[in-house]
């Protein structure tokens, strides 16, 4: 089986569960470190010619991360494309099982069971917090409705302010974000790389939690430790 992954989190899942299967991955596929596979460009601008030159049996993609015209071009060239949709944590486990099965993994991997057990046994949050969750600046964009990251936070007791917004990633003026006075501003390090020096200064007087984007937005082996890693970052912002 020869597989090209256009989704960083799925790359990590397949590499861990079916070593040697991946022949092509995106420039953003950082896990596992040292992965031996051809880089085929970004998630939004993959080099379809390079992908086809790898003669893949399967390309795995995601409806949010990848563009339909690129996937259509691969299908037109005769390549099988599996497209995932992940908007909530339980759906992530179902889609991971589907992807791994399509990649020839016969037995459900232990890490997937451990991750699902971790999320199914979460204690009820002692209190709920409100949050604004920027994912970009210049312009400011935040989590809106129907997102995987939003569901992750909700299960950890964090309700983001724009969860009912008509858009999934609305642009919101910074003044409006500040005026909402959330309990915490959650600043992930991807897709925009917020840091201690780039992000918190925009929200004076508000607690800011710098969190791992991999644990907030990826669906793969990182799910097993995501509640612990994210919980620690959230607590650090509100001692």
Short mmCIF file of C-alpha atoms in Angstrom, two decimals:
data_model
loop_
_atom_site.label_atom_id
_atom_site.label_comp_id
_atom_site.label_asym_id
_atom_site.label_seq_id
_atom_site.Cartn_x
_atom_site.Cartn_y
_atom_site.Cartn_z
CA UNK A 1 0.00 0.00 0.00
CA UNK A 2 1.34 3.42 -1.05
CA UNK A 3 -0.35 6.36 0.71
CA UNK A 4 -0.03 10.12 0.42
CA UNK A 5 -1.37 12.13 3.35
CA UNK A 6 -2.46 15.74 2.94
CA UNK A 7 -3.44 16.09 6.61
CA UNK A 8 -0.72 16.46 9.29
CA UNK A 9 -2.68 14.76 12.07
CA UNK A 10 -3.58 11.83 9.83
CA UNK A 11 0.05 11.60 8.77
CA UNK A 12 1.03 11.02 12.39
CA UNK A 13 -1.72 8.42 12.86
CA UNK A 14 -0.80 6.44 9.75
CA UNK A 15 2.95 6.66 10.34
CA UNK A 16 2.51 5.25 13.83
CA UNK A 17 0.06 2.52 12.88
CA UNK A 18 1.33 1.48 9.44
CA UNK A 19 5.07 2.22 9.23
CA UNK A 20 6.41 2.40 5.70
CA UNK A 21 3.01 3.05 4.15
CA UNK A 22 3.40 6.80 3.61
CA UNK A 23 5.25 7.79 0.44
CA UNK A 24 4.21 11.45 0.40
CA UNK A 25 3.21 14.04 3.01
CA UNK A 26 2.76 17.81 3.22
CA UNK A 27 5.34 20.37 4.26
CA UNK A 28 3.33 20.84 7.47
CA UNK A 29 3.53 17.18 8.53
CA UNK A 30 5.89 17.56 11.49
CA UNK A 31 5.07 14.35 13.37
CA UNK A 32 6.60 11.91 13.74
CA UNK A 33 9.95 13.75 13.52
CA UNK A 34 12.27 12.49 10.81
CA UNK A 35 9.52 10.96 8.69
CA UNK A 36 11.01 9.53 5.50
CA UNK A 37 8.50 10.57 2.81
CA UNK A 38 8.46 12.94 -0.14
CA UNK A 39 7.16 16.42 0.62
CA UNK A 40 4.37 17.36 -1.77
CA UNK A 41 3.67 20.98 -0.80
CA UNK A 42 1.18 22.54 1.57
CA UNK A 43 -2.28 21.44 2.59
CA UNK A 44 -3.83 24.23 0.50
CA UNK A 45 -1.40 24.07 -2.43
CA UNK A 46 -0.19 20.49 -2.92
CA UNK A 47 1.83 19.66 -6.02
CA UNK A 48 -0.58 17.26 -7.71
CA UNK A 49 2.01 16.34 -10.32
CA UNK A 50 4.45 15.27 -7.64
CA UNK A 51 1.72 13.31 -5.89
CA UNK A 52 0.86 11.46 -9.11
CA UNK A 53 4.55 10.69 -9.72
CA UNK A 54 4.54 8.74 -6.44
CA UNK A 55 1.89 6.37 -7.86
CA UNK A 56 -0.17 6.29 -4.65
CA UNK A 57 -2.85 3.69 -4.03
CA UNK A 58 -4.64 6.19 -1.80
CA UNK A 59 -4.58 9.88 -0.92
CA UNK A 60 -6.06 10.85 2.42
CA UNK A 61 -7.47 14.34 2.84
CA UNK A 62 -9.85 16.42 4.94
CA UNK A 63 -12.80 18.51 3.83
CA UNK A 64 -11.62 21.54 5.81
CA UNK A 65 -7.86 21.39 5.36
CA UNK A 66 -7.70 20.57 1.65
CA UNK A 67 -9.23 22.21 -1.43
CA UNK A 68 -11.74 20.35 -3.55
CA UNK A 69 -10.16 21.37 -6.92
CA UNK A 70 -6.90 19.65 -5.90
CA UNK A 71 -8.74 16.51 -4.82
CA UNK A 72 -10.83 16.52 -7.98
CA UNK A 73 -7.66 16.69 -10.09
CA UNK A 74 -6.29 13.63 -8.31
CA UNK A 75 -9.53 11.72 -8.80
CA UNK A 76 -9.58 12.67 -12.47
CA UNK A 77 -6.13 11.14 -12.80
CA UNK A 78 -7.45 7.86 -11.42
CA UNK A 79 -6.27 8.15 -7.81
CA UNK A 80 -8.52 7.05 -4.95
CA UNK A 81 -9.05 9.93 -2.50
CA UNK A 82 -10.48 9.40 0.99
CA UNK A 83 -11.85 12.63 2.46
CA UNK A 84 -12.48 12.88 6.19
CA UNK A 85 -14.81 15.19 8.08
CA UNK A 86 -14.03 15.87 11.73
CA UNK A 87 -16.13 18.38 13.66
CA UNK A 88 -16.24 16.71 17.10
CA UNK A 89 -14.18 14.33 19.22
CA UNK A 90 -16.28 11.14 18.79
CA UNK A 91 -16.30 11.72 15.04
CA UNK A 92 -12.50 11.92 15.11
CA UNK A 93 -12.27 8.38 16.48
CA UNK A 94 -14.65 7.04 13.84
CA UNK A 95 -12.75 8.75 11.03
CA UNK A 96 -9.38 7.61 12.34
CA UNK A 97 -10.58 4.02 12.34
CA UNK A 98 -11.86 4.45 8.78
CA UNK A 99 -8.56 5.93 7.56
CA UNK A 100 -6.42 3.28 9.21
CA UNK A 101 -8.60 0.52 7.79
CA UNK A 102 -8.26 2.01 4.31
CA UNK A 103 -4.48 2.07 4.81
CA UNK A 104 -4.44 -1.67 5.50
CA UNK A 105 -4.26 -1.62 9.31
CA UNK A 106 -6.06 -4.83 10.24
CA UNK A 107 -6.18 -4.49 14.03
CA UNK A 108 -7.34 -1.39 15.85
CA UNK A 109 -4.17 0.22 17.29
CA UNK A 110 -3.75 0.42 21.03
CA UNK A 111 -3.14 4.18 20.98
CA UNK A 112 -6.57 4.73 19.44
CA UNK A 113 -8.30 2.76 22.20
CA UNK A 114 -6.30 4.62 24.86
CA UNK A 115 -7.19 7.99 23.35
CA UNK A 116 -10.88 7.14 23.14
CA UNK A 117 -10.88 5.86 26.72
CA UNK A 118 -9.23 9.08 27.87
CA UNK A 119 -11.96 11.23 26.36
CA UNK A 120 -14.85 8.99 27.38
CA UNK A 121 -13.76 9.02 31.03
CA UNK A 122 -13.18 12.77 31.45
CA UNK A 123 -14.47 14.06 34.79
CA UNK A 124 -17.22 16.65 34.72
CA UNK A 125 -15.62 20.14 34.81
CA UNK A 126 -15.89 21.76 38.23
CA UNK A 127 -16.75 25.08 36.57
CA UNK A 128 -17.16 26.35 33.03
CA UNK A 129 -15.19 29.18 31.48
CA UNK A 130 -15.94 31.45 28.55
CA UNK A 131 -13.21 31.96 25.98
CA UNK A 132 -12.24 33.71 22.81
CA UNK A 133 -10.03 31.51 20.61
CA UNK A 134 -8.10 33.43 17.93
CA UNK A 135 -6.61 31.31 15.14
CA UNK A 136 -5.15 34.20 13.13
CA UNK A 137 -4.29 37.88 13.37
CA UNK A 138 -4.01 40.55 10.70
CA UNK A 139 -6.97 40.14 10.41
CA UNK A 140 -8.16 38.64 13.67
CA UNK A 141 -10.04 35.38 13.10
CA UNK A 142 -11.51 33.16 15.82
CA UNK A 143 -13.17 29.80 16.26
CA UNK A 144 -16.82 29.97 15.27
CA UNK A 145 -19.49 27.31 14.90
CA UNK A 146 -19.07 23.60 14.37
CA UNK A 147 -15.31 23.13 14.81
CA UNK A 148 -13.31 20.23 16.18
CA UNK A 149 -11.22 22.54 18.38
CA UNK A 150 -14.38 24.08 19.79
CA UNK A 151 -15.70 20.65 20.73
CA UNK A 152 -12.38 19.76 22.35
CA UNK A 153 -12.56 22.86 24.53
CA UNK A 154 -16.24 22.37 25.37
CA UNK A 155 -15.49 18.89 26.70
CA UNK A 156 -12.82 20.45 28.92
CA UNK A 157 -15.25 23.00 30.36
CA UNK A 158 -14.45 25.92 28.06
CA UNK A 159 -17.27 27.52 26.05
CA UNK A 160 -15.99 29.78 23.29
CA UNK A 161 -17.91 32.96 22.72
CA UNK A 162 -18.50 32.55 18.98
CA UNK A 163 -19.72 28.95 19.04
CA UNK A 164 -23.06 30.00 17.51
CA UNK A 165 -21.66 32.38 14.92
CA UNK A 166 -22.92 31.71 11.36
CA UNK A 167 -19.34 31.31 10.15
CA UNK A 168 -16.88 28.64 11.24
CA UNK A 169 -13.92 31.03 11.38
CA UNK A 170 -15.30 34.55 11.52
CA UNK A 171 -13.25 37.72 11.27
CA UNK A 172 -13.92 39.79 14.37
CA UNK A 173 -12.50 43.24 15.19
CA UNK A 174 -10.05 43.17 18.07
CA UNK A 175 -12.11 45.76 19.94
CA UNK A 176 -15.08 43.39 19.91
CA UNK A 177 -12.97 40.48 21.14
CA UNK A 178 -11.75 42.56 24.08
CA UNK A 179 -15.20 43.95 24.85
CA UNK A 180 -16.60 40.44 25.26
CA UNK A 181 -14.46 40.12 28.43
CA UNK A 182 -14.08 36.32 28.28
CA UNK A 183 -12.72 34.41 31.26
CA UNK A 184 -9.70 33.42 29.15
CA UNK A 185 -8.20 34.04 25.72
CA UNK A 186 -6.95 30.78 24.23
CA UNK A 187 -3.98 31.32 21.91
CA UNK A 188 -2.79 28.22 20.00
CA UNK A 189 0.57 28.01 18.23
CA UNK A 190 -1.05 27.01 14.92
CA UNK A 191 -2.25 27.86 12.36
CA UNK A 192 -0.97 31.26 13.52
CA UNK A 193 1.96 30.86 15.86
CA UNK A 194 0.93 32.85 18.92
CA UNK A 195 3.70 33.20 21.51
CA UNK A 196 4.23 34.97 24.81
CA UNK A 197 5.52 37.95 22.82
CA UNK A 198 2.96 37.82 20.02
CA UNK A 199 -0.67 37.69 21.08
CA UNK A 200 -1.22 38.32 24.80
CA UNK A 201 -0.28 42.00 24.46
CA UNK A 202 -3.43 42.50 22.38
CA UNK A 203 -5.63 41.52 25.35
CA UNK A 204 -4.50 43.65 28.30
CA UNK A 205 -6.13 42.65 31.57
CA UNK A 206 -7.42 39.32 30.24
CA UNK A 207 -5.89 35.92 31.17
CA UNK A 208 -4.26 34.32 28.13
CA UNK A 209 -3.58 30.60 27.76
CA UNK A 210 -0.86 29.69 25.27
CA UNK A 211 -1.76 26.19 24.09
CA UNK A 212 -0.37 23.54 21.78
CA UNK A 213 -2.15 23.68 18.44
CA UNK A 214 -1.31 20.02 17.89
CA UNK A 215 -3.27 19.09 21.01
CA UNK A 216 -6.12 21.48 20.27
CA UNK A 217 -6.69 20.84 16.55
CA UNK A 218 -5.05 17.52 15.60
CA UNK A 219 -6.91 14.21 15.63
CA UNK A 220 -4.40 11.39 16.02
CA UNK A 221 -2.11 9.96 18.70
CA UNK A 222 -1.93 13.38 20.40
CA UNK A 223 -5.57 12.96 21.45
CA UNK A 224 -4.51 10.66 24.29
CA UNK A 225 -2.58 13.41 26.06
CA UNK A 226 -4.58 16.42 24.86
CA UNK A 227 -6.85 16.77 27.95
CA UNK A 228 -3.85 16.79 30.27
CA UNK A 229 -1.72 19.14 28.13
CA UNK A 230 -4.53 21.59 27.42
CA UNK A 231 -5.84 21.45 30.99
CA UNK A 232 -2.42 22.38 32.33
CA UNK A 233 -2.15 25.36 29.98
CA UNK A 234 -5.64 26.59 30.87
CA UNK A 235 -4.94 26.32 34.60
CA UNK A 236 -1.66 28.20 34.21
CA UNK A 237 -3.54 31.14 32.70
CA UNK A 238 -5.91 31.34 35.67
CA UNK A 239 -3.93 30.41 38.81
#
